[in-house]
mmCIF file of C-alpha atoms in Angstrom:
data_model
loop_
_atom_site.group_PDB
_atom_site.id
_atom_site.type_symbol
_atom_site.label_atom_id
_atom_site.label_comp_id
_atom_site.label_asym_id
_atom_site.label_seq_id
_atom_site.Cartn_x
_atom_site.Cartn_y
_atom_site.Cartn_z
ATOM 1 C CA UNK A 1 14.579 -8.509 18.732
ATOM 2 C CA UNK A 2 15.853 -10.609 15.935
ATOM 3 C CA UNK A 3 16.007 -7.880 13.236
ATOM 4 C CA UNK A 4 18.134 -5.625 15.742
ATOM 5 C CA UNK A 5 20.567 -8.303 16.104
ATOM 6 C CA UNK A 6 20.525 -8.444 12.369
ATOM 7 C CA UNK A 7 21.279 -4.958 11.805
ATOM 8 C CA UNK A 8 24.030 -5.184 14.505
ATOM 9 C CA UNK A 9 25.680 -8.139 12.574
ATOM 10 C CA UNK A 10 25.239 -10.370 15.598
ATOM 11 C CA UNK A 11 23.784 -13.103 13.305
ATOM 12 C CA UNK A 12 23.992 -15.951 15.496
ATOM 13 C CA UNK A 13 21.717 -14.220 17.891
ATOM 14 C CA UNK A 14 19.507 -13.145 15.105
ATOM 15 C CA UNK A 15 19.276 -16.686 13.905
ATOM 16 C CA UNK A 16 18.536 -17.985 17.341
ATOM 17 C CA UNK A 17 15.424 -15.575 17.849
ATOM 18 C CA UNK A 18 14.081 -16.125 14.322
ATOM 19 C CA UNK A 19 14.476 -19.906 15.306
ATOM 20 C CA UNK A 20 12.658 -19.555 18.384
ATOM 21 C CA UNK A 21 9.855 -17.106 16.937
ATOM 22 C CA UNK A 22 9.278 -20.006 14.194
ATOM 23 C CA UNK A 23 8.440 -22.697 16.845
ATOM 24 C CA UNK A 24 5.841 -20.173 18.011
ATOM 25 C CA UNK A 25 4.561 -19.434 14.501
ATOM 26 C CA UNK A 26 5.745 -22.186 12.071
ATOM 27 C CA UNK A 27 4.356 -21.032 8.829
ATOM 28 C CA UNK A 28 4.938 -17.204 9.563
ATOM 29 C CA UNK A 29 6.727 -16.359 6.015
ATOM 30 C CA UNK A 30 8.048 -13.031 7.489
ATOM 31 C CA UNK A 31 10.091 -15.060 10.224
ATOM 32 C CA UNK A 32 11.272 -17.268 7.351
ATOM 33 C CA UNK A 33 12.400 -14.296 5.186
ATOM 34 C CA UNK A 34 14.581 -12.844 8.003
ATOM 35 C CA UNK A 35 16.056 -16.363 8.593
ATOM 36 C CA UNK A 36 16.728 -16.622 4.842
ATOM 37 C CA UNK A 37 18.706 -13.082 4.954
ATOM 38 C CA UNK A 38 20.707 -14.233 8.116
ATOM 39 C CA UNK A 39 21.623 -17.689 6.173
ATOM 40 C CA UNK A 40 22.664 -15.424 2.999
ATOM 41 C CA UNK A 41 24.715 -12.874 5.010
ATOM 42 C CA UNK A 42 26.381 -15.851 6.790
ATOM 43 C CA UNK A 43 26.890 -17.294 3.379
ATOM 44 C CA UNK A 44 25.217 -20.566 4.339
ATOM 45 C CA UNK A 45 23.669 -21.152 0.747
ATOM 46 C CA UNK A 46 22.197 -24.662 1.854
ATOM 47 C CA UNK A 47 20.240 -23.148 4.562
ATOM 48 C CA UNK A 48 19.128 -20.177 2.609
ATOM 49 C CA UNK A 49 18.048 -22.438 -0.323
ATOM 50 C CA UNK A 50 15.954 -24.491 2.236
ATOM 51 C CA UNK A 51 14.348 -21.289 3.369
ATOM 52 C CA UNK A 52 13.622 -20.194 -0.178
ATOM 53 C CA UNK A 53 12.104 -23.519 -0.901
ATOM 54 C CA UNK A 54 9.813 -23.211 2.242
ATOM 55 C CA UNK A 55 9.039 -19.910 1.210
ATOM 56 C CA UNK A 56 7.864 -20.876 -2.226
ATOM 57 C CA UNK A 57 5.951 -23.901 -0.782
ATOM 58 C CA UNK A 58 3.999 -21.531 1.457
ATOM 59 C CA UNK A 59 3.225 -18.925 -1.039
ATOM 60 C CA UNK A 60 -0.355 -17.891 -1.180
ATOM 61 C CA UNK A 61 -2.328 -17.965 -4.526
ATOM 62 C CA UNK A 62 -2.613 -14.164 -4.527
ATOM 63 C CA UNK A 63 0.506 -12.313 -3.020
ATOM 64 C CA UNK A 64 1.203 -9.952 -5.924
ATOM 65 C CA UNK A 65 4.790 -10.686 -5.990
ATOM 66 C CA UNK A 66 5.429 -10.633 -2.405
ATOM 67 C CA UNK A 67 7.189 -13.917 -2.149
ATOM 68 C CA UNK A 68 9.405 -13.153 -5.330
ATOM 69 C CA UNK A 69 10.399 -9.805 -3.994
ATOM 70 C CA UNK A 70 11.725 -11.296 -0.568
ATOM 71 C CA UNK A 71 13.508 -14.124 -2.480
ATOM 72 C CA UNK A 72 15.172 -11.410 -4.422
ATOM 73 C CA UNK A 73 16.097 -9.771 -1.457
ATOM 74 C CA UNK A 74 17.831 -12.910 -0.052
ATOM 75 C CA UNK A 75 19.624 -13.507 -3.390
ATOM 76 C CA UNK A 76 20.568 -10.072 -3.423
ATOM 77 C CA UNK A 77 22.282 -10.485 0.136
ATOM 78 C CA UNK A 78 24.030 -13.601 -0.906
ATOM 79 C CA UNK A 79 25.404 -11.761 -3.838
ATOM 80 C CA UNK A 80 23.642 -13.880 -6.403
ATOM 81 C CA UNK A 81 22.696 -10.678 -8.293
ATOM 82 C CA UNK A 82 21.081 -12.240 -11.690
ATOM 83 C CA UNK A 83 18.806 -14.232 -9.337
ATOM 84 C CA UNK A 84 17.971 -11.330 -7.306
ATOM 85 C CA UNK A 85 17.174 -9.294 -10.415
ATOM 86 C CA UNK A 86 15.085 -12.008 -11.964
ATOM 87 C CA UNK A 87 12.929 -12.555 -8.837
ATOM 88 C CA UNK A 88 12.650 -8.720 -8.282
ATOM 89 C CA UNK A 89 11.291 -8.532 -11.877
ATOM 90 C CA UNK A 90 9.019 -11.425 -11.447
ATOM 91 C CA UNK A 91 7.678 -9.809 -8.273
ATOM 92 C CA UNK A 92 6.931 -6.577 -10.456
ATOM 93 C CA UNK A 93 5.324 -8.382 -13.243
ATOM 94 C CA UNK A 94 2.994 -10.159 -10.543
ATOM 95 C CA UNK A 95 1.899 -6.869 -9.230
ATOM 96 C CA UNK A 96 4.372 -5.781 -6.590
ATOM 97 C CA UNK A 97 3.955 -2.005 -5.725
ATOM 98 C CA UNK A 98 6.881 0.575 -5.638
ATOM 99 C CA UNK A 99 6.661 2.032 -2.302
ATOM 100 C CA UNK A 100 8.893 4.947 -1.977
ATOM 101 C CA UNK A 101 10.263 4.223 1.533
ATOM 102 C CA UNK A 102 10.251 0.444 2.036
ATOM 103 C CA UNK A 103 11.014 -1.255 -1.353
ATOM 104 C CA UNK A 104 13.376 -1.346 -4.151
ATOM 105 C CA UNK A 105 15.588 1.680 -4.162
ATOM 106 C CA UNK A 106 14.887 2.269 -0.403
ATOM 107 C CA UNK A 107 15.323 -1.397 0.801
ATOM 108 C CA UNK A 108 18.546 -1.664 2.629
ATOM 109 C CA UNK A 109 18.376 -5.484 1.824
ATOM 110 C CA UNK A 110 18.702 -4.483 -1.900
ATOM 111 C CA UNK A 111 21.779 -2.365 -1.466
ATOM 112 C CA UNK A 112 24.040 -4.810 -3.372
ATOM 113 C CA UNK A 113 21.762 -4.383 -6.625
ATOM 114 C CA UNK A 114 21.761 -0.621 -6.605
ATOM 115 C CA UNK A 115 24.939 -0.225 -8.818
ATOM 116 C CA UNK A 116 24.092 -3.447 -10.932
ATOM 117 C CA UNK A 117 23.583 -2.599 -14.644
ATOM 118 C CA UNK A 118 20.519 -5.168 -14.814
ATOM 119 C CA UNK A 119 18.970 -3.890 -11.717
ATOM 120 C CA UNK A 120 19.333 -0.195 -12.891
ATOM 121 C CA UNK A 121 17.763 -1.020 -16.263
ATOM 122 C CA UNK A 122 14.707 -2.822 -14.375
ATOM 123 C CA UNK A 123 14.261 0.167 -11.982
ATOM 124 C CA UNK A 124 14.369 2.749 -14.727
ATOM 125 C CA UNK A 125 11.728 0.639 -16.546
ATOM 126 C CA UNK A 126 9.870 0.214 -13.194
ATOM 127 C CA UNK A 127 9.837 3.676 -12.556
ATOM 128 C CA UNK A 128 8.151 4.710 -15.856
ATOM 129 C CA UNK A 129 5.293 2.344 -14.992
ATOM 130 C CA UNK A 130 5.022 3.848 -11.732
ATOM 131 C CA UNK A 131 4.724 7.301 -13.105
ATOM 132 C CA UNK A 132 1.967 6.240 -15.741
ATOM 133 C CA UNK A 133 -0.026 4.550 -12.881
ATOM 134 C CA UNK A 134 -0.055 7.547 -10.845
ATOM 135 C CA UNK A 135 -1.389 9.170 -13.970
ATOM 136 C CA UNK A 136 -3.811 6.722 -14.835
ATOM 137 C CA UNK A 137 -4.633 5.096 -11.707
ATOM 138 C CA UNK A 138 -7.067 2.540 -13.281
ATOM 139 C CA UNK A 139 -4.210 0.944 -15.582
ATOM 140 C CA UNK A 140 -2.823 -2.226 -14.060
ATOM 141 C CA UNK A 141 1.124 -2.194 -13.088
ATOM 142 C CA UNK A 142 1.359 -5.629 -14.954
ATOM 143 C CA UNK A 143 -0.202 -4.403 -17.993
ATOM 144 C CA UNK A 144 1.900 -1.341 -18.659
ATOM 145 C CA UNK A 145 5.125 -3.392 -17.553
ATOM 146 C CA UNK A 146 4.520 -6.012 -20.040
ATOM 147 C CA UNK A 147 4.333 -3.109 -22.767
ATOM 148 C CA UNK A 148 7.602 -1.596 -21.919
#
């Protein structure tokens, strides 16, 4: 329900829905990510930063860059493009995979980055990594990324 409100730009309703959901599930990082995106879209950087800090404190030991990816999405929505690219690159280096339909180029939350030169350069590099991994699946994404 919160995502529907968010997509229809009914941000106050989205936020109320997420806050209620968070009461029921206080450590659900998916809810926190959505709240962070609402705050970013509202321009409420103080609350957005609190959410980012909370996400980073709840980060599991092995999330393979998922936390960084989500924080990058929040920064992109907020228009903090350099921070967004840095987080997205960190997520890749920690093992975030390129999923054709839901990440990176196809993630609507990263639309602000698509024309940004630093992001384009990163995606070009990452597409090469993904292509190499498809050819040789035993090779780790992180290893190849460090070589490029």
